[in-house]
């Protein structure tokens, strides 16, 4: 059975990289690939670079948004070459691989990779529980996209070999990426309605709150309690979808 971790590529511009990612994944026993707005897919170049990992390309899911690509996922790590203005919980590839494989034992987990040119946006990052960084030489931290996937996939393979049964003990499964997004929409509406958040001057409030709640690794029961609290405190605010 392949390792149950989804690899998500956002805004990939070079189809050759998509092929090389498929190859790296097949080498390391990963099978689930999601492509968010790939510039060119399917493509002959991707097929050539996949070097026989055609099944990974054939089953790759093309999505219009990161939210769609993360549907049903619990734990999400975002791979980034850079440190951010608003610091996010940070793990090395090795630490993150151990966490991601442990979480995957209890549900679906994902690692998200950014585009060749600009990497992950802050908005993408806000959907991640942790930021995964591959340590590099100082001052030259940006790996080729497919090579970054290769390193992470290798770490996932080693981690899943050594720690097959370390699923965290939870009463309920981790809230899914979609449930978290619905909660953030509800929370933002309530904060605006009660005048705590000024939509004309939001600063980093929502991102800070996302960091706080992502850190708590909320389960499905806890997210329902929070949604219920919002509805009780702000009954006039439409809770939105979900
Ligand atoms: N120019 C971009 C980097 C793009 S590299 C930037 O400055 O952010 C393409 C993708 O590969 C990145 O978005 C990231 O997901 C991954 N990547 C590259 N180097 C990495 C590193 N050192 N650690 C973790 N991920 C890395």
mmCIF file with all atom_site columns, N, CA, C and O in Angstrom, residues 107-156:
data_model
loop_
_atom_site.group_PDB
_atom_site.id
_atom_site.type_symbol
_atom_site.label_atom_id
_atom_site.label_alt_id
_atom_site.label_comp_id
_atom_site.label_asym_id
_atom_site.label_entity_id
_atom_site.label_seq_id
_atom_site.pdbx_PDB_ins_code
_atom_site.Cartn_x
_atom_site.Cartn_y
_atom_site.Cartn_z
_atom_site.occupancy
_atom_site.B_iso_or_equiv
_atom_site.pdbx_formal_charge
_atom_site.auth_seq_id
_atom_site.auth_comp_id
_atom_site.auth_asym_id
_atom_site.auth_atom_id
_atom_site.pdbx_PDB_model_num
ATOM 1   N N  . UNK A 1 107 ? -5.778 9.400  9.137  1.00 0.00 ? 107 UNK A N  1
ATOM 2   C CA . UNK A 1 107 ? -6.590 10.131 8.160  1.00 0.00 ? 107 UNK A CA 1
ATOM 3   C C  . UNK A 1 107 ? -5.701 10.538 7.000  1.00 0.00 ? 107 UNK A C  1
ATOM 4   O O  . UNK A 1 107 ? -4.616 10.003 6.857  1.00 0.00 ? 107 UNK A O  1
ATOM 5   N N  . UNK A 1 108 ? -6.169 11.472 6.201  1.00 0.00 ? 108 UNK A N  1
ATOM 6   C CA . UNK A 1 108 ? -5.340 11.890 5.065  1.00 0.00 ? 108 UNK A CA 1
ATOM 7   C C  . UNK A 1 108 ? -4.525 13.116 5.441  1.00 0.00 ? 108 UNK A C  1
ATOM 8   O O  . UNK A 1 108 ? -5.035 14.032 6.071  1.00 0.00 ? 108 UNK A O  1
ATOM 9   N N  . UNK A 1 109 ? -3.260 13.111 5.049  1.00 0.00 ? 109 UNK A N  1
ATOM 10  C CA . UNK A 1 109 ? -2.408 14.269 5.271  1.00 0.00 ? 109 UNK A CA 1
ATOM 11  C C  . UNK A 1 109 ? -1.849 14.716 3.928  1.00 0.00 ? 109 UNK A C  1
ATOM 12  O O  . UNK A 1 109 ? -1.839 13.948 2.961  1.00 0.00 ? 109 UNK A O  1
ATOM 13  N N  . UNK A 1 110 ? -1.381 15.963 3.862  1.00 0.00 ? 110 UNK A N  1
ATOM 14  C CA . UNK A 1 110 ? -0.875 16.483 2.589  1.00 0.00 ? 110 UNK A CA 1
ATOM 15  C C  . UNK A 1 110 ? 0.371  17.318 2.804  1.00 0.00 ? 110 UNK A C  1
ATOM 16  O O  . UNK A 1 110 ? 0.564  17.912 3.874  1.00 0.00 ? 110 UNK A O  1
ATOM 17  N N  . UNK A 1 111 ? 1.227  17.344 1.775  1.00 0.00 ? 111 UNK A N  1
ATOM 18  C CA . UNK A 1 111 ? 2.323  18.317 1.732  1.00 0.00 ? 111 UNK A CA 1
ATOM 19  C C  . UNK A 1 111 ? 2.116  19.155 0.473  1.00 0.00 ? 111 UNK A C  1
ATOM 20  O O  . UNK A 1 111 ? 1.927  18.619 -0.623 1.00 0.00 ? 111 UNK A O  1
ATOM 21  N N  . UNK A 1 112 ? 2.130  20.481 0.652  1.00 0.00 ? 112 UNK A N  1
ATOM 22  C CA . UNK A 1 112 ? 1.838  21.416 -0.430 1.00 0.00 ? 112 UNK A CA 1
ATOM 23  C C  . UNK A 1 112 ? 3.123  22.109 -0.873 1.00 0.00 ? 112 UNK A C  1
ATOM 24  O O  . UNK A 1 112 ? 3.910  22.562 -0.035 1.00 0.00 ? 112 UNK A O  1
ATOM 25  N N  . UNK A 1 113 ? 3.321  22.188 -2.198 1.00 0.00 ? 113 UNK A N  1
ATOM 26  C CA . UNK A 1 113 ? 4.507  22.843 -2.761 1.00 0.00 ? 113 UNK A CA 1
ATOM 27  C C  . UNK A 1 113 ? 4.078  24.027 -3.622 1.00 0.00 ? 113 UNK A C  1
ATOM 28  O O  . UNK A 1 113 ? 3.081  23.954 -4.337 1.00 0.00 ? 113 UNK A O  1
ATOM 29  N N  . UNK A 1 114 ? 4.863  25.106 -3.588 1.00 0.00 ? 114 UNK A N  1
ATOM 30  C CA . UNK A 1 114 ? 4.520  26.322 -4.326 1.00 0.00 ? 114 UNK A CA 1
ATOM 31  C C  . UNK A 1 114 ? 5.063  26.314 -5.746 1.00 0.00 ? 114 UNK A C  1
ATOM 32  O O  . UNK A 1 114 ? 5.645  25.334 -6.208 1.00 0.00 ? 114 UNK A O  1
ATOM 33  N N  . UNK A 1 115 ? 4.860  27.422 -6.432 1.00 0.00 ? 115 UNK A N  1
ATOM 34  C CA . UNK A 1 115 ? 5.279  27.531 -7.832 1.00 0.00 ? 115 UNK A CA 1
ATOM 35  C C  . UNK A 1 115 ? 6.785  27.792 -7.923 1.00 0.00 ? 115 UNK A C  1
ATOM 36  O O  . UNK A 1 115 ? 7.413  28.251 -6.974 1.00 0.00 ? 115 UNK A O  1
ATOM 37  N N  . UNK A 1 116 ? 7.335  27.503 -9.095 1.00 0.00 ? 116 UNK A N  1
ATOM 38  C CA . UNK A 1 116 ? 8.766  27.686 -9.307 1.00 0.00 ? 116 UNK A CA 1
ATOM 39  C C  . UNK A 1 116 ? 9.180  29.141 -9.101 1.00 0.00 ? 116 UNK A C  1
ATOM 40  O O  . UNK A 1 116 ? 10.251 29.419 -8.583 1.00 0.00 ? 116 UNK A O  1
ATOM 41  N N  . UNK A 1 117 ? 8.303  30.047 -9.540 1.00 0.00 ? 117 UNK A N  1
ATOM 42  C CA . UNK A 1 117 ? 8.715  31.449 -9.543 1.00 0.00 ? 117 UNK A CA 1
ATOM 43  C C  . UNK A 1 117 ? 8.537  32.119 -8.178 1.00 0.00 ? 117 UNK A C  1
ATOM 44  O O  . UNK A 1 117 ? 9.436  32.792 -7.696 1.00 0.00 ? 117 UNK A O  1
ATOM 45  N N  . UNK A 1 118 ? 7.385  31.918 -7.561 1.00 0.00 ? 118 UNK A N  1
ATOM 46  C CA . UNK A 1 118 ? 7.127  32.684 -6.325 1.00 0.00 ? 118 UNK A CA 1
ATOM 47  C C  . UNK A 1 118 ? 6.901  31.835 -5.076 1.00 0.00 ? 118 UNK A C  1
ATOM 48  O O  . UNK A 1 118 ? 6.771  32.370 -3.982 1.00 0.00 ? 118 UNK A O  1
ATOM 49  N N  . UNK A 1 119 ? 6.852  30.529 -5.225 1.00 0.00 ? 119 UNK A N  1
ATOM 50  C CA . UNK A 1 119 ? 6.609  29.707 -4.035 1.00 0.00 ? 119 UNK A CA 1
ATOM 51  C C  . UNK A 1 119 ? 5.167  29.817 -3.567 1.00 0.00 ? 119 UNK A C  1
ATOM 52  O O  . UNK A 1 119 ? 4.283  30.186 -4.328 1.00 0.00 ? 119 UNK A O  1
ATOM 53  N N  . UNK A 1 120 ? 4.928  29.501 -2.302 1.00 0.00 ? 120 UNK A N  1
ATOM 54  C CA . UNK A 1 120 ? 3.568  29.537 -1.757 1.00 0.00 ? 120 UNK A CA 1
ATOM 55  C C  . UNK A 1 120 ? 3.201  30.957 -1.339 1.00 0.00 ? 120 UNK A C  1
ATOM 56  O O  . UNK A 1 120 ? 4.027  31.668 -0.772 1.00 0.00 ? 120 UNK A O  1
ATOM 57  N N  . UNK A 1 121 ? 1.956  31.353 -1.612 1.00 0.00 ? 121 UNK A N  1
ATOM 58  C CA . UNK A 1 121 ? 1.497  32.664 -1.153 1.00 0.00 ? 121 UNK A CA 1
ATOM 59  C C  . UNK A 1 121 ? 1.182  32.582 0.338  1.00 0.00 ? 121 UNK A C  1
ATOM 60  O O  . UNK A 1 121 ? 1.026  31.489 0.895  1.00 0.00 ? 121 UNK A O  1
ATOM 61  N N  . UNK A 1 122 ? 1.054  33.749 0.957  1.00 0.00 ? 122 UNK A N  1
ATOM 62  C CA . UNK A 1 122 ? 0.678  33.763 2.374  1.00 0.00 ? 122 UNK A CA 1
ATOM 63  C C  . UNK A 1 122 ? -0.700 33.140 2.576  1.00 0.00 ? 122 UNK A C  1
ATOM 64  O O  . UNK A 1 122 ? -0.962 32.501 3.597  1.00 0.00 ? 122 UNK A O  1
ATOM 65  N N  . UNK A 1 123 ? -1.565 33.324 1.584  1.00 0.00 ? 123 UNK A N  1
ATOM 66  C CA . UNK A 1 123 ? -2.913 32.769 1.671  1.00 0.00 ? 123 UNK A CA 1
ATOM 67  C C  . UNK A 1 123 ? -2.855 31.235 1.652  1.00 0.00 ? 123 UNK A C  1
ATOM 68  O O  . UNK A 1 123 ? -3.575 30.568 2.385  1.00 0.00 ? 123 UNK A O  1
ATOM 69  N N  . UNK A 1 124 ? -1.977 30.688 0.794  1.00 0.00 ? 124 UNK A N  1
ATOM 70  C CA . UNK A 1 124 ? -1.795 29.224 0.763  1.00 0.00 ? 124 UNK A CA 1
ATOM 71  C C  . UNK A 1 124 ? -1.266 28.749 2.118  1.00 0.00 ? 124 UNK A C  1
ATOM 72  O O  . UNK A 1 124 ? -1.728 27.765 2.690  1.00 0.00 ? 124 UNK A O  1
ATOM 73  N N  . UNK A 1 125 ? -0.275 29.476 2.590  1.00 0.00 ? 125 UNK A N  1
ATOM 74  C CA . UNK A 1 125 ? 0.382  29.102 3.834  1.00 0.00 ? 125 UNK A CA 1
ATOM 75  C C  . UNK A 1 125 ? -0.603 29.089 5.007  1.00 0.00 ? 125 UNK A C  1
ATOM 76  O O  . UNK A 1 125 ? -0.490 28.259 5.922  1.00 0.00 ? 125 UNK A O  1
ATOM 77  N N  . UNK A 1 126 ? -1.580 29.998 4.951  1.00 0.00 ? 126 UNK A N  1
ATOM 78  C CA . UNK A 1 126 ? -2.547 30.111 6.047  1.00 0.00 ? 126 UNK A CA 1
ATOM 79  C C  . UNK A 1 126 ? -3.406 28.851 6.161  1.00 0.00 ? 126 UNK A C  1
ATOM 80  O O  . UNK A 1 126 ? -4.122 28.668 7.135  1.00 0.00 ? 126 UNK A O  1
ATOM 81  N N  . UNK A 1 127 ? -3.372 27.995 5.161  1.00 0.00 ? 127 UNK A N  1
ATOM 82  C CA . UNK A 1 127 ? -4.123 26.739 5.222  1.00 0.00 ? 127 UNK A CA 1
ATOM 83  C C  . UNK A 1 127 ? -3.276 25.594 5.780  1.00 0.00 ? 127 UNK A C  1
ATOM 84  O O  . UNK A 1 127 ? -3.726 24.452 5.831  1.00 0.00 ? 127 UNK A O  1
ATOM 85  N N  . UNK A 1 128 ? -2.041 25.894 6.160  1.00 0.00 ? 128 UNK A N  1
ATOM 86  C CA . UNK A 1 128 ? -1.122 24.831 6.589  1.00 0.00 ? 128 UNK A CA 1
ATOM 87  C C  . UNK A 1 128 ? -0.951 24.827 8.107  1.00 0.00 ? 128 UNK A C  1
ATOM 88  O O  . UNK A 1 128 ? -0.887 25.888 8.725  1.00 0.00 ? 128 UNK A O  1
ATOM 89  N N  . UNK A 1 129 ? -0.841 23.635 8.685  1.00 0.00 ? 129 UNK A N  1
ATOM 90  C CA . UNK A 1 129 ? -0.565 23.551 10.121 1.00 0.00 ? 129 UNK A CA 1
ATOM 91  C C  . UNK A 1 129 ? 0.876  23.933 10.407 1.00 0.00 ? 129 UNK A C  1
ATOM 92  O O  . UNK A 1 129 ? 1.169  24.587 11.414 1.00 0.00 ? 129 UNK A O  1
ATOM 93  N N  . UNK A 1 130 ? 1.789  23.486 9.565  1.00 0.00 ? 130 UNK A N  1
ATOM 94  C CA . UNK A 1 130 ? 3.206  23.821 9.767  1.00 0.00 ? 130 UNK A CA 1
ATOM 95  C C  . UNK A 1 130 ? 3.845  24.127 8.427  1.00 0.00 ? 130 UNK A C  1
ATOM 96  O O  . UNK A 1 130 ? 3.347  23.754 7.367  1.00 0.00 ? 130 UNK A O  1
ATOM 97  N N  . UNK A 1 131 ? 4.991  24.803 8.534  1.00 0.00 ? 131 UNK A N  1
ATOM 98  C CA . UNK A 1 131 ? 5.808  25.076 7.374  1.00 0.00 ? 131 UNK A CA 1
ATOM 99  C C  . UNK A 1 131 ? 6.963  24.068 7.402  1.00 0.00 ? 131 UNK A C  1
ATOM 100 O O  . UNK A 1 131 ? 7.570  23.848 8.454  1.00 0.00 ? 131 UNK A O  1
ATOM 101 N N  . UNK A 1 132 ? 7.188  23.436 6.265  1.00 0.00 ? 132 UNK A N  1
ATOM 102 C CA . UNK A 1 132 ? 8.263  22.445 6.162  1.00 0.00 ? 132 UNK A CA 1
ATOM 103 C C  . UNK A 1 132 ? 9.416  23.084 5.404  1.00 0.00 ? 132 UNK A C  1
ATOM 104 O O  . UNK A 1 132 ? 9.226  23.622 4.305  1.00 0.00 ? 132 UNK A O  1
ATOM 105 N N  . UNK A 1 133 ? 10.596 23.031 5.999  1.00 0.00 ? 133 UNK A N  1
ATOM 106 C CA . UNK A 1 133 ? 11.758 23.629 5.335  1.00 0.00 ? 133 UNK A CA 1
ATOM 107 C C  . UNK A 1 133 ? 12.873 22.597 5.199  1.00 0.00 ? 133 UNK A C  1
ATOM 108 O O  . UNK A 1 133 ? 13.208 21.900 6.162  1.00 0.00 ? 133 UNK A O  1
ATOM 109 N N  . UNK A 1 134 ? 13.434 22.489 3.995  1.00 0.00 ? 134 UNK A N  1
ATOM 110 C CA . UNK A 1 134 ? 14.590 21.617 3.773  1.00 0.00 ? 134 UNK A CA 1
ATOM 111 C C  . UNK A 1 134 ? 15.835 22.444 4.080  1.00 0.00 ? 134 UNK A C  1
ATOM 112 O O  . UNK A 1 134 ? 16.075 23.458 3.420  1.00 0.00 ? 134 UNK A O  1
ATOM 113 N N  . UNK A 1 135 ? 16.617 22.022 5.075  1.00 0.00 ? 135 UNK A N  1
ATOM 114 C CA . UNK A 1 135 ? 17.814 22.805 5.414  1.00 0.00 ? 135 UNK A CA 1
ATOM 115 C C  . UNK A 1 135 ? 18.776 22.851 4.212  1.00 0.00 ? 135 UNK A C  1
ATOM 116 O O  . UNK A 1 135 ? 18.905 21.864 3.476  1.00 0.00 ? 135 UNK A O  1
ATOM 117 N N  . UNK A 1 136 ? 19.395 23.986 4.008  1.00 0.00 ? 136 UNK A N  1
ATOM 118 C CA . UNK A 1 136 ? 20.297 24.179 2.856  1.00 0.00 ? 136 UNK A CA 1
ATOM 119 C C  . UNK A 1 136 ? 21.523 24.978 3.281  1.00 0.00 ? 136 UNK A C  1
ATOM 120 O O  . UNK A 1 136 ? 21.622 25.415 4.431  1.00 0.00 ? 136 UNK A O  1
ATOM 121 N N  . UNK A 1 137 ? 22.417 25.206 2.326  1.00 0.00 ? 137 UNK A N  1
ATOM 122 C CA . UNK A 1 137 ? 23.533 26.128 2.545  1.00 0.00 ? 137 UNK A CA 1
ATOM 123 C C  . UNK A 1 137 ? 22.957 27.515 2.809  1.00 0.00 ? 137 UNK A C  1
ATOM 124 O O  . UNK A 1 137 ? 21.921 27.867 2.248  1.00 0.00 ? 137 UNK A O  1
ATOM 125 N N  . UNK A 1 138 ? 23.627 28.303 3.661  1.00 0.00 ? 138 UNK A N  1
ATOM 126 C CA . UNK A 1 138 ? 23.097 29.639 3.946  1.00 0.00 ? 138 UNK A CA 1
ATOM 127 C C  . UNK A 1 138 ? 23.040 30.486 2.672  1.00 0.00 ? 138 UNK A C  1
ATOM 128 O O  . UNK A 1 138 ? 23.943 30.439 1.844  1.00 0.00 ? 138 UNK A O  1
ATOM 129 N N  . UNK A 1 139 ? 21.932 31.209 2.507  1.00 0.00 ? 139 UNK A N  1
ATOM 130 C CA . UNK A 1 139 ? 21.844 32.150 1.396  1.00 0.00 ? 139 UNK A CA 1
ATOM 131 C C  . UNK A 1 139 ? 21.509 31.526 0.054  1.00 0.00 ? 139 UNK A C  1
ATOM 132 O O  . UNK A 1 139 ? 21.451 32.229 -0.957 1.00 0.00 ? 139 UNK A O  1
ATOM 133 N N  . UNK A 1 140 ? 21.301 30.225 -0.020 1.00 0.00 ? 140 UNK A N  1
ATOM 134 C CA . UNK A 1 140 ? 20.946 29.590 -1.301 1.00 0.00 ? 140 UNK A CA 1
ATOM 135 C C  . UNK A 1 140 ? 19.960 28.472 -0.996 1.00 0.00 ? 140 UNK A C  1
ATOM 136 O O  . UNK A 1 140 ? 20.294 27.292 -1.056 1.00 0.00 ? 140 UNK A O  1
ATOM 137 N N  . UNK A 1 141 ? 18.734 28.876 -0.652 1.00 0.00 ? 141 UNK A N  1
ATOM 138 C CA . UNK A 1 141 ? 17.818 27.924 -0.018 1.00 0.00 ? 141 UNK A CA 1
ATOM 139 C C  . UNK A 1 141 ? 16.765 27.362 -0.955 1.00 0.00 ? 141 UNK A C  1
ATOM 140 O O  . UNK A 1 141 ? 16.001 26.496 -0.570 1.00 0.00 ? 141 UNK A O  1
ATOM 141 N N  . UNK A 1 142 ? 16.717 27.850 -2.208 1.00 0.00 ? 142 UNK A N  1
ATOM 142 C CA . UNK A 1 142 ? 15.616 27.441 -3.079 1.00 0.00 ? 142 UNK A CA 1
ATOM 143 C C  . UNK A 1 142 ? 16.011 26.272 -3.973 1.00 0.00 ? 142 UNK A C  1
ATOM 144 O O  . UNK A 1 142 ? 16.845 26.399 -4.855 1.00 0.00 ? 142 UNK A O  1
ATOM 145 N N  . UNK A 1 143 ? 15.404 25.105 -3.713 1.00 0.00 ? 143 UNK A N  1
ATOM 146 C CA . UNK A 1 143 ? 15.646 23.916 -4.535 1.00 0.00 ? 143 UNK A CA 1
ATOM 147 C C  . UNK A 1 143 ? 14.704 23.940 -5.731 1.00 0.00 ? 143 UNK A C  1
ATOM 148 O O  . UNK A 1 143 ? 13.636 24.548 -5.663 1.00 0.00 ? 143 UNK A O  1
ATOM 149 N N  . UNK A 1 144 ? 15.096 23.238 -6.783 1.00 0.00 ? 144 UNK A N  1
ATOM 150 C CA . UNK A 1 144 ? 14.155 22.981 -7.870 1.00 0.00 ? 144 UNK A CA 1
ATOM 151 C C  . UNK A 1 144 ? 12.930 22.269 -7.284 1.00 0.00 ? 144 UNK A C  1
ATOM 152 O O  . UNK A 1 144 ? 13.064 21.428 -6.383 1.00 0.00 ? 144 UNK A O  1
ATOM 153 N N  . UNK A 1 145 ? 11.759 22.598 -7.801 1.00 0.00 ? 145 UNK A N  1
ATOM 154 C CA . UNK A 1 145 ? 10.511 22.053 -7.258 1.00 0.00 ? 145 UNK A CA 1
ATOM 155 C C  . UNK A 1 145 ? 10.535 20.520 -7.141 1.00 0.00 ? 145 UNK A C  1
ATOM 156 O O  . UNK A 1 145 ? 10.243 19.958 -6.084 1.00 0.00 ? 145 UNK A O  1
ATOM 157 N N  . UNK A 1 146 ? 10.898 19.842 -8.236 1.00 0.00 ? 146 UNK A N  1
ATOM 158 C CA . UNK A 1 146 ? 10.854 18.377 -8.212 1.00 0.00 ? 146 UNK A CA 1
ATOM 159 C C  . UNK A 1 146 ? 11.902 17.807 -7.252 1.00 0.00 ? 146 UNK A C  1
ATOM 160 O O  . UNK A 1 146 ? 11.696 16.753 -6.649 1.00 0.00 ? 146 UNK A O  1
ATOM 161 N N  . UNK A 1 147 ? 13.018 18.516 -7.111 1.00 0.00 ? 147 UNK A N  1
ATOM 162 C CA . UNK A 1 147 ? 14.041 18.045 -6.172 1.00 0.00 ? 147 UNK A CA 1
ATOM 163 C C  . UNK A 1 147 ? 13.577 18.227 -4.733 1.00 0.00 ? 147 UNK A C  1
ATOM 164 O O  . UNK A 1 147 ? 13.882 17.396 -3.866 1.00 0.00 ? 147 UNK A O  1
ATOM 165 N N  . UNK A 1 148 ? 12.841 19.297 -4.493 1.00 0.00 ? 148 UNK A N  1
ATOM 166 C CA . UNK A 1 148 ? 12.287 19.488 -3.149 1.00 0.00 ? 148 UNK A CA 1
ATOM 167 C C  . UNK A 1 148 ? 11.291 18.357 -2.850 1.00 0.00 ? 148 UNK A C  1
ATOM 168 O O  . UNK A 1 148 ? 11.299 17.778 -1.757 1.00 0.00 ? 148 UNK A O  1
ATOM 169 N N  . UNK A 1 149 ? 10.459 18.010 -3.837 1.00 0.00 ? 149 UNK A N  1
ATOM 170 C CA . UNK A 1 149 ? 9.514  16.902 -3.634 1.00 0.00 ? 149 UNK A CA 1
ATOM 171 C C  . UNK A 1 149 ? 10.290 15.603 -3.395 1.00 0.00 ? 149 UNK A C  1
ATOM 172 O O  . UNK A 1 149 ? 9.916  14.797 -2.539 1.00 0.00 ? 149 UNK A O  1
ATOM 173 N N  . UNK A 1 150 ? 11.393 15.417 -4.130 1.00 0.00 ? 150 UNK A N  1
ATOM 174 C CA . UNK A 1 150 ? 12.189 14.196 -3.960 1.00 0.00 ? 150 UNK A CA 1
ATOM 175 C C  . UNK A 1 150 ? 12.691 14.057 -2.519 1.00 0.00 ? 150 UNK A C  1
ATOM 176 O O  . UNK A 1 150 ? 12.581 12.984 -1.915 1.00 0.00 ? 150 UNK A O  1
ATOM 177 N N  . UNK A 1 151 ? 13.241 15.138 -1.997 1.00 0.00 ? 151 UNK A N  1
ATOM 178 C CA . UNK A 1 151 ? 13.773 15.096 -0.624 1.00 0.00 ? 151 UNK A CA 1
ATOM 179 C C  . UNK A 1 151 ? 12.652 14.790 0.371  1.00 0.00 ? 151 UNK A C  1
ATOM 180 O O  . UNK A 1 151 ? 12.794 13.931 1.249  1.00 0.00 ? 151 UNK A O  1
ATOM 181 N N  . UNK A 1 152 ? 11.530 15.469 0.216  1.00 0.00 ? 152 UNK A N  1
ATOM 182 C CA . UNK A 1 152 ? 10.410 15.272 1.152  1.00 0.00 ? 152 UNK A CA 1
ATOM 183 C C  . UNK A 1 152 ? 9.865  13.851 1.018  1.00 0.00 ? 152 UNK A C  1
ATOM 184 O O  . UNK A 1 152 ? 9.585  13.173 2.024  1.00 0.00 ? 152 UNK A O  1
ATOM 185 N N  . UNK A 1 153 ? 9.741  13.358 -0.236 1.00 0.00 ? 153 UNK A N  1
ATOM 186 C CA . UNK A 1 153 ? 9.209  12.015 -0.458 1.00 0.00 ? 153 UNK A CA 1
ATOM 187 C C  . UNK A 1 153 ? 10.124 10.969 0.176  1.00 0.00 ? 153 UNK A C  1
ATOM 188 O O  . UNK A 1 153 ? 9.659  9.983  0.765  1.00 0.00 ? 153 UNK A O  1
ATOM 189 N N  . UNK A 1 154 ? 11.422 11.182 0.065  1.00 0.00 ? 154 UNK A N  1
ATOM 190 C CA . UNK A 1 154 ? 12.388 10.268 0.683  1.00 0.00 ? 154 UNK A CA 1
ATOM 191 C C  . UNK A 1 154 ? 12.216 10.253 2.199  1.00 0.00 ? 154 UNK A C  1
ATOM 192 O O  . UNK A 1 154 ? 12.186 9.191  2.842  1.00 0.00 ? 154 UNK A O  1
ATOM 193 N N  . UNK A 1 155 ? 12.072 11.429 2.779  1.00 0.00 ? 155 UNK A N  1
ATOM 194 C CA . UNK A 1 155 ? 11.869 11.512 4.234  1.00 0.00 ? 155 UNK A CA 1
ATOM 195 C C  . UNK A 1 155 ? 10.554 10.842 4.638  1.00 0.00 ? 155 UNK A C  1
ATOM 196 O O  . UNK A 1 155 ? 10.467 10.192 5.682  1.00 0.00 ? 155 UNK A O  1
ATOM 197 N N  . UNK A 1 156 ? 9.522  10.988 3.810  1.00 0.00 ? 156 UNK A N  1
ATOM 198 C CA . UNK A 1 156 ? 8.232  10.343 4.120  1.00 0.00 ? 156 UNK A CA 1
ATOM 199 C C  . UNK A 1 156 ? 8.387  8.824  4.086  1.00 0.00 ? 156 UNK A C  1
ATOM 200 O O  . UNK A 1 156 ? 7.846  8.115  4.933  1.00 0.00 ? 156 UNK A O  1
#
